[in-house]
Each structure stands twice: as C-alpha cells, then as structure tokens.
Amino acid sequence: MNISQPVSAEVFSVNFGFYTSQEIEKISVKQIVNPVIFDYLGHPSKGGLYDLALGPVNRSTLCSTCHLDERYCPGHFGHISLPIPTYHPLFLSQLYRLLRATCLYCYHFKLSSSVVDLYYCKLRLLDAGLLYESQEIDRIYSKDDIEADDSNFKHNLSIFKRRESYVQECLTKSNIFLGGLMQNKLIDSEKRNLIKEFLEKIVSRKKCDNCSSISPNFRKDGYVKIFELPLSKKHQEQMNILGKVRINVLLETKENMGQKLSNGNDSLKYSQDNFRDKKSIKQDHFLSESAIYKTFEASNHPRYVLPTEIRNHLRRLFVNEQKIMALLYKGSYKSDNFSITPDFFFIDVIAVPPTKFRPASVVATDIHENVQNELLSKILQSCLRIRELNDSASSLINNKDYFENKDYNFDILINAFVQLQHDVNSFIDSNRNPTNLPQGRLPPPGIKQTLEKKEGLFRKHMMGKRVNYAARSVISPDPNIETNEIGVPPVFAMKLTYPEPVTPYNVDLLRHAVINGPAKWPGAIQVQLEDGHMISLLRKTFEERVAIANTLLISQTYRGTNSSFLRISSTNKKRI
C-alpha cells in the first residue's frame, strides 16, 4: 500500500464468501493438469504447480503472464478442473440434511407448503428487523390452520394470502423495505434459532405432506460417501399402488433441467430409452450406460449415490423452493427473479494459489516443493486416474470381456471417485482425512488449518520469553480497550513505529504527536517528506517541533519544493 496516497474511508463490515466455479476460471490464468512439478533438470514443468504462468519460482526466472521478476510479480491464480463434482467437506452435513428432507418424487420439502410458507414469512420479517411481528404470526394463525390438510387448495391459498397481507402491512407501517436491513444481536440470534428449528423440522417427515410419496432414506459414511437405503417391501408396494415413478436425474444437465422445470415437464423417467440418449449426458459425468444403470437401479442393498446425482436432486429442490432457499443461504430476500443454486455444496474447480504463496525451499542445490503442493499433487493424480479409467472403458466398450467384467470396472471407477473425494477433503480440511499416517505423523495442513493457526508474529516471537526487553501477553478482558485492540507496554509503544499519512481528518492528532516528540507518548520520532527526506525530531527543541507541526498540511511546493509531510507514529509495530 502506498501511504503517500491515503484513502479516506472506513470499513464498517466484512463479508466472507466462496468463489464459484465460473469466478475461479475467470481469475485463473492457466489450468493445471500435470502432477509433476519439476522436470529432470530441476525446471518447472509446463502445466504443473510451479508453471511460470503462476509467477516466477526464483530470482532467475520471469513470470510468463506479466513478465515481471520475483520482486514485482503479484502472483497469478491457476485452477484444477475436476472430472466429477465432489462434496464440499465444510457443507456436507447441511447438504445431507437437505437431501433427507427432499421428496424425490415432487422435489419439494416433505413439510407441507403452509408450514414452509410460515417460516418464509418469519424470515422476511426478521430480515426487516421486525422481531415482534415475526412472533405475532404464530398467535394470529392457530396450529389447526397451519397443520390443515394440504389437499384443500382453497384453504391453503387463503392462509398464504392472509400471511402475505400481514407481512406487507407490517413492512409498510414500519417504513422498512426489503433492500435495507435492520440488524442487531437479538434479531440475529432469533434468526439463527429459527433456521435451526426449520432445518431440524424438515427431516422429521417420512412421508411427503405434499404428494404422499415415501422417499428412500440416506446414510452418510464420514465425509466421503452417501448411500441410498432401499424402501421396505411395505412402502415399495404402496408406491407401486400409487403409480409413483422417480425421475432419472443422472441424465439431466443444468440447462435442460431448468427448462423442463420451467415448463412443468418431468418427462425424464427411469426407462431404457433415456439411458440411450447420449446427447443428454455431459461428458464430465464419466459414466458409461452400464454405470448409470448400476447407480440408479433399485436394489435391496444400500446403493452408493454419485455426487452428480445428488447435485441434480438438490438443483430441482432449489428451483421449487427458491424463495425460502434465498433467505436461508443468502440472508435477504431480493426479488422473484433472484436465483440461488446448490452448487456451493460441491466443488468441481479448485483454485491453485500463486507460486509466491507456495515457495519452494532450497537446501544447498536441492529444491524441495512446498507442503501444500503435496495435497494438490494428489488431487491431480486422482484426476488423471479417473480420466484414464474412462478412456480405457470407452476404448473397450465393444470388447466382450468388458461386459463380463463391467461390475469390476465400475467398482474401480467408484474407488477412484472416493479417492478424489479424500484428496479434496484433505486439501480443504486435513481433519476430514481418515488416513492413518505412520509413526504418528500429522497430515499436511489444509486450508482450514492454515486459517486457524495461532502462531502469529506476536505469539511466536514474544510469548514465553523470560529475558529482558521482552513483553509478556495476557489474554484477559479489559474494559479500557476494544475487542479489536491490543495493549502494549509504554516502553514498547515508544519504540515501535509505523508511518501514518497526514490528512485533514487526523492533522490535529498528528500535530499533537509531533509536538510531544519522541520522549513523550503519544509522540513521533520523524516527519517524512514526499520526496523521501526525513526530519528527525530527536534533537529538536519544543519551539522547533511546534513550527514543524504547524506546517504538516502545507505542501513542499508552497515552501519551494515538491512534497509534503508525513508523520511516523510511535503507537504500534514498526512497519518501515
């Protein structure tokens, strides 16, 4: 940051989010496909994790993207395209809960539409800061009305209209529109409790309250696999009597799914003709016809469900329950045209950090790769393994031995999918990797461990020291400082400095610091001009410091040169 050009702005809030696959591909400068990092001569491999397009590896190389050296290249992102989507390990528990709450026949929540609408209205009022009004809905509309038979369409329509009228009336009276939100701790707490209650309630139904269908249950195996449990004979007979047929979502893409749902057409049934429709299957599914049969066919045993199938299930759910999903996973209701998808539950593109943030360590003449590259290399190897299996299956599709061993080939492919999920979990969160390493060795830290580590500069270099000229930290509440502040002993505060630019907003504070000088806190030790010259205040008299303080806002052009003053503060860690 250039401190000679200060920005007069204040940060009020910070929001964190995740890049989508499209955003990662836009910021990426190259796709990484080669798991080999260095060649035999020790040079970065093309398409590898140290490709020069991501930045220079050492001082003797230049970045092939910006053509700058190691000192000036900011670094550039790359990306790894996964052959199949994988679960996001941080969101798998929530994905599993939504999957269990979904009716696999009508693709709505198993809860009745009137109950879902009740939570939808409550969340809208809470987003607008109307806590009392959100609780008033329960008193106005009794439990008998809420749990009425959903087959009575007129009754439900009346309830929806009364609730919508009440919500609009409350928003109009309070003069709060949905674009501007009022938030406080009480409302945030109530909203979290309401969302928790809703998520717990949607998994409580075995039979769908909307279409009376009985969907199979699911079982989660750690953070890697999800199995579909078969229906009992009794429930299967009931579904046969009702004539309910599930949709084969494996044959749907994101584009034709949205078109079919918008037209109200659920024509993709579980039939032989659909499996022969090769054009409707995306190439990145990496499944042959026999594999699709095996993954979707009914069985008396638990069936491994592909992430692609689960993603298509949730896509249908998000289309049908768009309004409540927009409030659950976006925080505010924007408009009817606003669309949210379940793609954030899955990972199909991984961002590769620039080379400068994964520096290779050099010992004598040997170059050793960064620890983070070990996790990325495993992901690349798993991707190549899946592509090789798919290519070999495609080349042997006309061979008789292939059909005799199709179950064996499919099991190998599924194991490759599971291994890729293991590698992605380890890259995001190493605690989600169940692999036991020899001799108590810890797995390489993932992204989550890197963000959570507490070995900062202050703790690492200052804590635990029992020598002179070293401070000790005490972690305890203090009513005199803010939660984002830290207390420093005066002897340290008068030695540690950092430059602070002079602006009309802080000139009075900086003048007071210059007048105090280096011997009094809060003070200053130097004044830096725009041309880089330093004026030391160490041997200046009180009158000289006052004269310098009075010229802080006067540029050097007014005094015969072409620069202005900057102040070096002594209230924090030195950053010069």
Coordinates of C-alpha atoms in Angstrom, one line a residue:
M1 CA 0.0 0.0 0.0
N2 CA 1.3 3.5 -0.9
I3 CA 0.9 5.5 2.3
S4 CA 1.5 8.8 0.4
Q5 CA -1.9 8.4 -1.1
P6 CA -4.2 7.9 1.9
V7 CA -7.8 6.6 1.4
S8 CA -10.3 8.5 3.5
A9 CA -12.7 5.6 4.1
E10 CA -13.8 3.4 7.0
V11 CA -14.7 -0.3 6.9
F12 CA -18.0 -1.0 8.7
S13 CA -18.4 -4.6 7.9
V14 CA -16.7 -7.6 6.2
N15 CA -18.4 -10.5 4.5
F16 CA -16.8 -13.7 3.5
G17 CA -17.9 -15.9 0.7
F18 CA -16.8 -18.6 -1.7
Y19 CA -15.8 -18.2 -5.3
T20 CA -18.0 -20.1 -7.8
S21 CA -16.5 -22.3 -10.5
Q22 CA -17.1 -19.6 -13.1
E23 CA -15.4 -17.0 -11.0
I24 CA -12.3 -19.2 -10.3
E25 CA -12.0 -19.9 -14.1
K26 CA -12.2 -16.1 -14.8
I27 CA -9.4 -15.2 -12.3
S28 CA -7.2 -18.2 -13.4
V29 CA -4.5 -17.7 -15.9
K30 CA -3.9 -21.4 -16.6
Q31 CA -5.3 -24.8 -16.0
I32 CA -3.0 -27.1 -14.0
V33 CA -3.0 -30.7 -15.3
N34 CA 0.5 -32.0 -14.7
P35 CA 1.2 -33.6 -11.3
V36 CA 5.0 -33.5 -12.0
I37 CA 6.3 -30.2 -10.5
F38 CA 9.9 -30.2 -11.7
D39 CA 11.5 -32.0 -14.7
Y40 CA 14.8 -33.9 -14.7
L41 CA 16.8 -30.7 -15.0
G42 CA 15.0 -29.1 -12.0
H43 CA 13.0 -26.7 -14.1
P44 CA 9.3 -26.1 -13.5
S45 CA 7.1 -28.5 -15.6
K46 CA 4.7 -27.0 -18.1
G47 CA 1.2 -27.2 -16.8
G48 CA 2.5 -28.1 -13.3
L49 CA 2.0 -26.4 -9.9
Y50 CA 5.1 -24.3 -10.5
D51 CA 4.2 -23.3 -14.0
L52 CA 5.7 -19.9 -14.8
A53 CA 2.3 -18.5 -15.7
L54 CA 1.5 -18.5 -11.9
G55 CA 4.6 -16.5 -11.2
P56 CA 8.4 -16.8 -11.1
V57 CA 9.9 -19.6 -9.0
N58 CA 13.2 -17.9 -8.1
R59 CA 15.1 -14.8 -8.9
S60 CA 16.5 -16.1 -12.2
T61 CA 13.0 -16.6 -13.8
L62 CA 10.4 -14.3 -15.1
C63 CA 6.6 -14.6 -14.9
S64 CA 5.2 -15.6 -18.3
T65 CA 1.9 -13.8 -17.5
C66 CA 3.1 -10.3 -16.5
H67 CA 6.8 -10.7 -17.5
L68 CA 8.0 -9.4 -14.1
D69 CA 10.6 -10.8 -11.8
E70 CA 10.2 -12.3 -8.3
R71 CA 10.2 -8.9 -6.6
Y72 CA 7.4 -7.2 -8.6
C73 CA 5.2 -10.0 -9.8
P74 CA 2.0 -10.0 -7.7
G75 CA 1.3 -13.7 -8.5
H76 CA -1.5 -15.3 -10.5
F77 CA -4.0 -17.9 -9.8
G78 CA -4.4 -21.2 -11.6
H79 CA -7.1 -23.8 -11.4
I80 CA -7.7 -27.6 -11.5
S81 CA -10.8 -28.9 -13.2
L82 CA -12.1 -32.0 -11.5
P83 CA -13.6 -34.7 -13.8
I84 CA -16.6 -35.1 -11.5
P85 CA -18.1 -32.8 -8.8
T86 CA -17.1 -33.6 -5.2
Y87 CA -18.7 -32.6 -1.9
H88 CA -17.6 -29.5 -0.1
P89 CA -16.4 -31.0 3.2
L90 CA -17.5 -27.9 5.2
F91 CA -21.1 -28.1 3.9
L92 CA -21.6 -31.8 3.7
S93 CA -23.6 -32.0 6.9
Q94 CA -26.0 -29.4 5.7
L95 CA -26.2 -31.0 2.3
Y96 CA -27.1 -34.3 3.9
R97 CA -29.9 -32.7 6.0
L98 CA -31.4 -31.1 2.9
L99 CA -31.2 -34.4 1.0
R100 CA -33.1 -36.2 3.7
A101 CA -35.7 -33.5 3.7
T102 CA -36.3 -33.7 0.0
C103 CA -39.1 -35.6 -1.6
L104 CA -37.6 -37.5 -4.5
Y105 CA -40.9 -37.5 -6.4
C106 CA -42.2 -33.9 -6.3
Y107 CA -38.9 -32.3 -5.3
H108 CA -40.4 -30.2 -2.6
F109 CA -39.7 -30.3 1.1
K110 CA -41.5 -33.1 2.9
L111 CA -43.1 -30.5 5.1
S112 CA -46.4 -29.1 4.0
S113 CA -46.3 -25.9 1.9
S114 CA -48.2 -24.0 4.6
V115 CA -45.5 -24.7 7.2
V116 CA -42.7 -23.8 4.8
D117 CA -44.6 -20.6 4.0
L118 CA -44.8 -19.8 7.7
Y119 CA -41.1 -19.9 8.1
Y120 CA -40.6 -18.0 4.9
C121 CA -42.8 -15.1 6.3
K122 CA -41.0 -15.2 9.6
L123 CA -37.6 -14.9 8.0
R124 CA -38.7 -12.0 5.8
L125 CA -39.9 -10.1 8.9
L126 CA -36.7 -10.9 10.8
D127 CA -34.6 -9.6 7.8
A128 CA -36.5 -6.4 8.1
G129 CA -35.8 -6.1 11.8
L130 CA -39.4 -6.9 12.9
L131 CA -38.9 -9.3 15.8
Y132 CA -42.3 -8.8 17.5
E133 CA -44.2 -9.1 14.2
S134 CA -42.4 -12.4 13.3
Q135 CA -43.6 -13.9 16.5
E136 CA -47.1 -12.5 16.1
I137 CA -47.8 -14.8 13.2
D138 CA -48.0 -17.8 15.5
R139 CA -50.6 -16.1 17.6
I140 CA -52.7 -14.9 14.7
Y141 CA -52.8 -18.2 12.8
S142 CA -53.5 -21.1 15.0
K143 CA -51.9 -24.5 14.9
D144 CA -55.1 -26.1 13.4
D145 CA -54.8 -23.7 10.4
I146 CA -51.2 -24.4 9.9
E147 CA -51.5 -28.2 10.0
A148 CA -54.6 -28.3 7.9
D149 CA -54.9 -30.8 5.1
D150 CA -52.9 -29.6 2.1
S151 CA -55.3 -31.2 -0.3
N152 CA -57.7 -28.3 0.4
F153 CA -56.2 -25.9 -2.1
K154 CA -58.6 -23.1 -1.3
H155 CA -57.9 -23.3 2.4
N156 CA -54.1 -23.1 1.8
L157 CA -54.5 -20.3 -0.7
S158 CA -56.4 -18.3 1.9
I159 CA -53.7 -18.8 4.5
F160 CA -51.0 -17.7 2.1
K161 CA -52.9 -14.6 1.2
R162 CA -53.6 -13.7 4.8
R163 CA -49.9 -14.1 5.7
E164 CA -48.7 -12.1 2.7
S165 CA -51.1 -9.3 3.5
Y166 CA -49.9 -9.3 7.1
V167 CA -46.2 -9.2 6.1
Q168 CA -46.8 -6.4 3.6
E169 CA -48.8 -4.4 6.2
C170 CA -46.0 -4.7 8.8
L171 CA -43.4 -3.7 6.3
T172 CA -45.4 -0.7 5.2
K173 CA -46.2 0.5 8.7
S174 CA -42.6 0.4 9.8
N175 CA -41.5 2.0 6.5
I176 CA -38.8 -0.7 6.1
F177 CA -38.2 -2.0 2.6
L178 CA -36.6 -5.4 2.0
G179 CA -33.5 -3.7 0.5
G180 CA -32.4 -2.0 3.7
L181 CA -32.0 -4.3 6.7
M182 CA -32.0 -3.6 10.4
Q183 CA -29.9 -6.0 12.3
N184 CA -28.9 -6.4 16.0
K185 CA -27.7 -9.2 18.2
L186 CA -31.2 -10.1 19.4
I187 CA -32.6 -10.4 15.8
D188 CA -29.5 -12.3 14.6
S189 CA -29.9 -14.8 17.5
E190 CA -33.6 -15.2 16.8
K191 CA -32.9 -15.8 13.1
R192 CA -30.3 -18.4 13.8
N193 CA -32.6 -20.2 16.2
L194 CA -35.4 -20.1 13.6
I195 CA -33.2 -21.5 10.8
K196 CA -32.0 -24.2 13.2
E197 CA -35.6 -25.1 14.1
F198 CA -36.6 -25.2 10.4
L199 CA -33.7 -27.5 9.4
E200 CA -34.5 -29.9 12.3
K201 CA -38.2 -29.9 11.4
I202 CA -37.8 -30.6 7.6
V203 CA -36.1 -34.0 8.3
S204 CA -38.8 -35.2 10.7
R205 CA -41.2 -36.4 8.0
K206 CA -41.1 -39.9 6.5
K207 CA -44.0 -39.3 4.1
C208 CA -44.2 -36.2 1.9
D209 CA -47.1 -33.9 3.1
N210 CA -47.5 -32.6 -0.4
C211 CA -47.7 -35.7 -2.7
S212 CA -47.9 -38.5 -0.1
S213 CA -44.9 -40.2 -1.5
I214 CA -42.4 -42.2 0.6
S215 CA -38.8 -41.4 -0.4
P216 CA -35.9 -43.6 0.5
N217 CA -33.7 -42.6 3.3
F218 CA -29.9 -41.9 3.1
R219 CA -26.9 -42.8 5.1
K220 CA -23.7 -40.8 5.2
D221 CA -20.3 -42.5 5.5
G222 CA -18.0 -39.9 7.0
Y223 CA -17.3 -37.0 4.7
V224 CA -16.8 -39.1 1.6
K225 CA -19.8 -41.3 0.6
I226 CA -23.6 -41.1 0.7
F227 CA -25.7 -44.3 0.4
E228 CA -29.3 -44.6 -0.5
L229 CA -31.2 -47.1 1.6
P230 CA -33.8 -49.3 -0.1
L231 CA -37.5 -49.0 0.8
S232 CA -39.2 -51.7 2.8
K233 CA -41.5 -54.1 0.9
K234 CA -44.5 -52.5 2.5
H235 CA -43.5 -49.0 1.4
Q236 CA -42.5 -50.2 -2.1
E237 CA -45.9 -51.8 -2.5
Q238 CA -47.6 -48.6 -1.5
M239 CA -45.6 -46.6 -4.1
N240 CA -46.4 -49.2 -6.8
I241 CA -50.1 -48.8 -6.0
L242 CA -49.9 -45.0 -6.2
G243 CA -48.1 -45.4 -9.5
K244 CA -45.2 -43.1 -8.4
V245 CA -42.1 -43.2 -10.7
R246 CA -38.9 -41.5 -9.9
I247 CA -37.1 -39.2 -12.3
N248 CA -33.7 -40.2 -13.6
V249 CA -31.8 -37.1 -12.7
L250 CA -28.4 -38.5 -13.8
L251 CA -29.4 -37.8 -17.4
E252 CA -30.1 -34.2 -16.7
T253 CA -27.8 -31.2 -17.2
K254 CA -28.2 -27.8 -15.5
E255 CA -29.6 -26.3 -18.7
N256 CA -32.3 -28.8 -19.7
M257 CA -33.3 -29.2 -16.0
G258 CA -34.2 -25.6 -15.7
Q259 CA -36.1 -25.7 -19.0
K260 CA -38.1 -28.8 -18.0
L261 CA -39.0 -27.4 -14.6
S262 CA -40.0 -24.0 -16.0
N263 CA -42.3 -25.8 -18.5
G264 CA -43.7 -28.1 -15.8
N265 CA -42.4 -31.1 -17.7
D266 CA -40.9 -34.0 -15.8
S267 CA -40.7 -36.4 -18.7
L268 CA -37.3 -38.0 -17.9
K269 CA -38.5 -41.2 -16.3
Y270 CA -36.5 -44.3 -15.4
S271 CA -36.6 -46.1 -18.7
Q272 CA -34.3 -47.8 -21.3
D273 CA -34.8 -45.0 -23.8
N274 CA -33.4 -42.4 -21.5
F275 CA -30.2 -44.3 -21.0
R276 CA -29.7 -44.5 -24.7
D277 CA -29.9 -40.7 -25.1
K278 CA -26.2 -40.0 -25.2
K279 CA -26.6 -36.3 -26.1
S280 CA -28.2 -35.5 -22.8
I281 CA -25.3 -36.8 -20.8
K282 CA -22.5 -34.5 -20.1
Q283 CA -19.0 -35.7 -20.8
D284 CA -17.7 -34.8 -17.4
H285 CA -20.0 -37.4 -15.7
F286 CA -17.5 -40.1 -16.8
L287 CA -20.1 -42.8 -16.7
S288 CA -21.0 -45.4 -19.3
E289 CA -24.5 -46.8 -19.8
S290 CA -23.9 -49.8 -17.5
A291 CA -22.5 -47.5 -14.8
I292 CA -25.7 -45.3 -15.0
Y293 CA -27.8 -48.5 -14.7
K294 CA -25.9 -49.7 -11.7
T295 CA -26.0 -46.4 -9.9
F296 CA -29.7 -45.7 -10.4
E297 CA -31.3 -49.2 -10.4
A298 CA -33.5 -50.3 -7.5
S299 CA -31.8 -52.7 -5.1
N300 CA -32.3 -54.5 -1.8
H301 CA -29.0 -53.2 -0.6
P302 CA -27.7 -49.7 0.1
R303 CA -26.7 -48.0 -3.1
Y304 CA -23.8 -45.7 -3.5
V305 CA -25.0 -42.3 -4.8
L306 CA -22.8 -40.3 -7.1
P307 CA -22.3 -36.6 -6.2
T308 CA -23.6 -35.8 -9.7
E309 CA -27.0 -37.4 -8.9
I310 CA -27.2 -35.7 -5.5
R311 CA -26.4 -32.3 -7.1
N312 CA -29.2 -32.8 -9.6
H313 CA -31.6 -33.7 -6.8
L314 CA -30.8 -30.5 -5.0
R315 CA -31.0 -28.4 -8.1
R316 CA -34.6 -29.5 -8.6
L317 CA -35.3 -28.7 -4.9
F318 CA -33.8 -25.3 -5.1
V319 CA -35.8 -24.4 -8.2
N320 CA -39.1 -25.5 -6.5
E321 CA -38.2 -23.9 -3.1
Q322 CA -36.4 -20.9 -4.5
K323 CA -37.9 -18.3 -2.1
I324 CA -37.1 -20.0 1.2
M325 CA -33.7 -21.1 -0.1
A326 CA -32.8 -17.5 -1.0
L327 CA -33.5 -16.5 2.6
L328 CA -31.7 -19.4 4.2
Y329 CA -28.5 -19.2 2.1
K330 CA -28.4 -15.5 1.1
G331 CA -29.5 -13.6 4.1
S332 CA -32.1 -11.4 2.4
Y333 CA -35.0 -11.7 0.0
K334 CA -34.2 -9.6 -3.1
S335 CA -36.7 -10.3 -5.9
D336 CA -38.6 -13.1 -7.6
N337 CA -36.0 -13.1 -10.3
F338 CA -33.2 -13.8 -7.9
S339 CA -31.9 -17.3 -8.3
I340 CA -29.7 -19.3 -5.9
T341 CA -28.3 -22.8 -6.8
P342 CA -26.9 -25.6 -4.6
D343 CA -23.6 -25.6 -6.5
F344 CA -21.8 -24.2 -3.5
F345 CA -22.3 -27.6 -1.8
F346 CA -20.0 -29.1 -4.4
I347 CA -16.5 -28.5 -5.8
D348 CA -15.7 -29.1 -9.4
V349 CA -13.0 -26.4 -9.9
I350 CA -10.1 -25.9 -7.4
A351 CA -8.2 -22.6 -7.3
V352 CA -4.4 -23.0 -7.2
P353 CA -2.7 -20.2 -5.2
P354 CA 0.1 -18.2 -6.9
T355 CA 3.6 -19.6 -6.7
K356 CA 4.8 -16.9 -4.4
F357 CA 2.5 -18.2 -1.7
R358 CA 3.8 -21.7 -2.1
P359 CA 7.5 -21.0 -2.2
A360 CA 9.9 -24.0 -2.7
S361 CA 12.6 -24.4 -0.1
V362 CA 16.2 -24.7 -1.4
V363 CA 18.7 -26.7 0.6
A364 CA 22.2 -26.4 -1.0
T365 CA 21.4 -27.3 -4.6
D366 CA 18.3 -29.3 -3.9
I367 CA 14.8 -27.8 -4.5
H368 CA 12.0 -29.1 -2.3
E369 CA 8.4 -28.4 -3.0
N370 CA 6.0 -26.7 -0.6
V371 CA 3.9 -28.8 1.7
Q372 CA 0.7 -27.6 0.2
N373 CA 1.8 -28.9 -3.2
E374 CA 1.6 -32.4 -1.8
L375 CA -2.1 -32.1 -1.4
L376 CA -2.6 -30.5 -4.8
S377 CA -0.4 -33.2 -6.5
K378 CA -2.6 -36.0 -5.0
I379 CA -5.7 -34.3 -6.5
L380 CA -4.0 -34.1 -9.9
Q381 CA -3.1 -37.8 -9.7
S382 CA -6.6 -38.8 -8.8
C383 CA -8.0 -36.7 -11.7
L384 CA -5.6 -38.4 -14.2
R385 CA -6.6 -41.8 -12.8
I386 CA -10.3 -41.2 -13.4
R387 CA -9.7 -39.9 -16.9
E388 CA -7.5 -42.9 -17.7
L389 CA -10.2 -45.3 -16.5
N390 CA -12.8 -43.5 -18.5
D391 CA -10.7 -43.6 -21.7
S392 CA -9.9 -47.3 -21.2
A393 CA -13.6 -48.1 -20.7
S394 CA -14.5 -46.1 -23.8
S395 CA -11.9 -48.0 -25.9
L396 CA -13.1 -51.4 -24.6
I397 CA -16.8 -50.8 -24.9
N398 CA -17.0 -53.2 -27.9
N399 CA -14.9 -55.9 -26.3
K400 CA -16.7 -59.0 -25.0
D401 CA -14.5 -59.1 -21.9
Y402 CA -15.6 -55.6 -20.9
F403 CA -19.3 -56.7 -20.4
E404 CA -18.2 -59.7 -18.5
N405 CA -16.2 -57.5 -16.1
K406 CA -18.3 -54.4 -16.2
D407 CA -19.1 -54.7 -12.4
Y408 CA -15.4 -54.9 -11.7
N409 CA -14.6 -51.9 -13.9
F410 CA -17.3 -49.9 -12.3
D411 CA -16.1 -50.7 -8.8
I412 CA -12.6 -49.5 -9.8
L413 CA -14.1 -46.2 -11.1
I414 CA -16.1 -45.7 -7.9
N415 CA -13.0 -46.3 -5.8
A416 CA -11.3 -43.6 -7.9
F417 CA -14.2 -41.2 -7.2
V418 CA -13.9 -41.9 -3.5
Q419 CA -10.1 -41.3 -3.5
L420 CA -10.6 -38.0 -5.3
Q421 CA -13.1 -37.0 -2.5
H422 CA -10.5 -38.0 0.1
D423 CA -7.9 -35.8 -1.6
V424 CA -10.2 -32.8 -1.8
N425 CA -11.2 -33.2 1.8
S426 CA -7.6 -33.2 2.9
F427 CA -6.9 -30.1 0.8
I428 CA -9.8 -28.2 2.5
D429 CA -9.6 -29.7 6.0
S430 CA -7.0 -32.2 6.9
N431 CA -9.0 -33.3 9.9
R432 CA -11.5 -34.8 7.5
N433 CA -8.9 -37.3 6.2
P434 CA -9.2 -40.6 8.0
T435 CA -6.0 -42.0 6.6
N436 CA -3.6 -43.1 9.4
L437 CA 0.0 -41.9 8.8
P438 CA 3.0 -43.9 10.0
Q439 CA 4.8 -43.1 13.2
G440 CA 2.2 -40.6 14.4
R441 CA 3.0 -38.2 11.5
L442 CA 0.5 -35.4 11.1
P443 CA -1.1 -34.9 7.7
P444 CA -0.2 -31.8 5.8
P445 CA -2.3 -28.8 7.0
G446 CA -5.3 -27.9 4.8
I447 CA -6.8 -24.5 4.1
K448 CA -8.8 -24.6 7.3
Q449 CA -5.8 -25.4 9.5
T450 CA -3.8 -22.6 7.8
L451 CA -6.5 -20.1 8.6
E452 CA -7.0 -21.3 12.2
K453 CA -3.3 -21.4 13.3
K454 CA -2.4 -19.0 16.1
E455 CA 1.3 -18.8 15.6
G456 CA 1.3 -15.1 14.6
L457 CA 4.3 -12.8 14.9
F458 CA 3.3 -11.6 18.4
R459 CA 2.7 -15.0 19.9
K460 CA 5.6 -16.7 18.1
H461 CA 8.3 -14.2 19.0
M462 CA 7.1 -12.6 22.2
M463 CA 5.2 -15.1 24.3
G464 CA 7.1 -17.4 26.6
K465 CA 10.3 -15.3 26.7
R466 CA 11.9 -14.9 30.1
V467 CA 14.6 -12.4 29.2
N468 CA 15.0 -8.6 29.5
Y469 CA 13.4 -6.4 26.9
A470 CA 10.7 -8.9 26.1
A471 CA 7.0 -8.3 26.9
R472 CA 4.5 -11.0 28.0
S473 CA 1.0 -11.2 26.7
V474 CA -2.0 -11.7 29.0
I475 CA -5.3 -12.8 27.4
S476 CA -8.0 -11.4 29.6
P477 CA -10.9 -8.9 29.2
D478 CA -10.1 -5.2 29.6
P479 CA -12.9 -2.6 29.8
N480 CA -10.5 0.1 28.6
I481 CA -9.7 -1.3 25.2
E482 CA -11.9 -2.5 22.3
T483 CA -12.0 -6.2 21.3
N484 CA -10.0 -5.4 18.2
E485 CA -7.3 -3.6 20.1
I486 CA -4.2 -4.9 22.0
G487 CA -2.4 -3.3 24.9
V488 CA 1.3 -2.7 24.6
P489 CA 3.7 -1.6 27.4
P490 CA 4.7 2.1 27.2
V491 CA 8.4 1.3 26.7
F492 CA 7.5 -0.8 23.6
A493 CA 4.9 1.7 22.4
M494 CA 7.5 4.5 22.3
K495 CA 10.0 2.4 20.3
L496 CA 7.7 0.6 17.8
T497 CA 6.7 2.9 14.9
Y498 CA 4.8 2.9 11.6
P499 CA 4.2 5.7 9.0
E500 CA 0.9 7.4 9.0
P501 CA -0.2 9.9 6.3
V502 CA -1.4 13.4 7.1
T503 CA -5.0 14.2 6.2
P504 CA -7.4 16.9 7.2
Y505 CA -9.1 14.4 9.4
N506 CA -6.2 13.4 11.6
V507 CA -4.0 16.6 11.4
D508 CA -4.8 17.7 14.9
L509 CA -3.9 14.3 16.4
L510 CA -0.6 14.2 14.4
R511 CA 0.3 17.8 15.3
H512 CA -0.1 16.8 19.0
A513 CA 2.2 13.8 18.4
V514 CA 4.9 15.9 16.6
I515 CA 4.8 18.5 19.4
N516 CA 5.3 15.7 22.1
G517 CA 8.3 14.4 20.2
P518 CA 10.0 11.0 20.8
A519 CA 10.2 11.4 24.6
K520 CA 6.5 11.6 25.4
W521 CA 3.7 9.3 24.4
P522 CA 1.8 9.6 22.1
G523 CA 4.5 11.2 20.0
A524 CA 6.5 10.9 16.9
I525 CA 10.2 10.4 16.1
Q526 CA 10.4 11.6 12.5
V527 CA 8.5 13.6 9.8
Q528 CA 8.9 12.2 6.3
L529 CA 8.6 14.5 3.3
E530 CA 7.0 13.4 0.0
D531 CA 10.5 13.3 -1.6
G532 CA 11.6 10.7 1.0
H533 CA 13.7 13.0 3.2
M534 CA 13.4 12.5 6.9
I535 CA 13.3 15.2 9.6
S536 CA 14.3 13.8 12.9
L537 CA 12.6 15.1 16.0
L538 CA 15.1 13.6 18.4
R539 CA 17.2 16.8 18.9
K540 CA 14.5 19.4 18.1
T541 CA 13.5 21.9 20.7
F542 CA 9.9 22.4 21.7
E543 CA 9.6 25.6 19.5
E544 CA 11.1 23.8 16.5
R545 CA 8.6 20.9 16.9
V546 CA 5.7 23.3 17.1
A547 CA 6.9 25.0 13.9
I548 CA 7.1 21.7 12.1
A549 CA 3.7 20.7 13.4
N550 CA 2.1 23.9 12.0
T551 CA 3.3 23.0 8.5
L552 CA 2.0 19.4 8.3
L553 CA -0.7 20.3 5.8
I554 CA 1.5 22.7 3.8
S555 CA 2.9 21.0 0.7
Q556 CA 6.6 21.4 -0.2
T557 CA 5.6 23.3 -3.3
Y558 CA 4.5 26.2 -1.0
R559 CA 7.8 26.1 0.7
G560 CA 9.9 25.9 -2.5
T561 CA 10.0 22.1 -3.1
N562 CA 7.5 19.5 -4.4
S563 CA 6.5 17.3 -1.4
S564 CA 4.5 17.3 1.8
F565 CA 4.9 16.0 5.3
L566 CA 4.1 12.5 6.6
R567 CA 4.2 11.5 10.2
I568 CA 5.8 8.4 11.7
S569 CA 3.6 7.3 14.6
S570 CA 5.0 5.5 17.6
T571 CA 1.8 3.8 18.7
N572 CA 2.1 0.5 17.1
K573 CA 4.5 -2.0 15.5
K574 CA 7.2 -0.7 13.2
R575 CA 6.3 -1.1 9.5
I576 CA 9.1 0.9 7.8

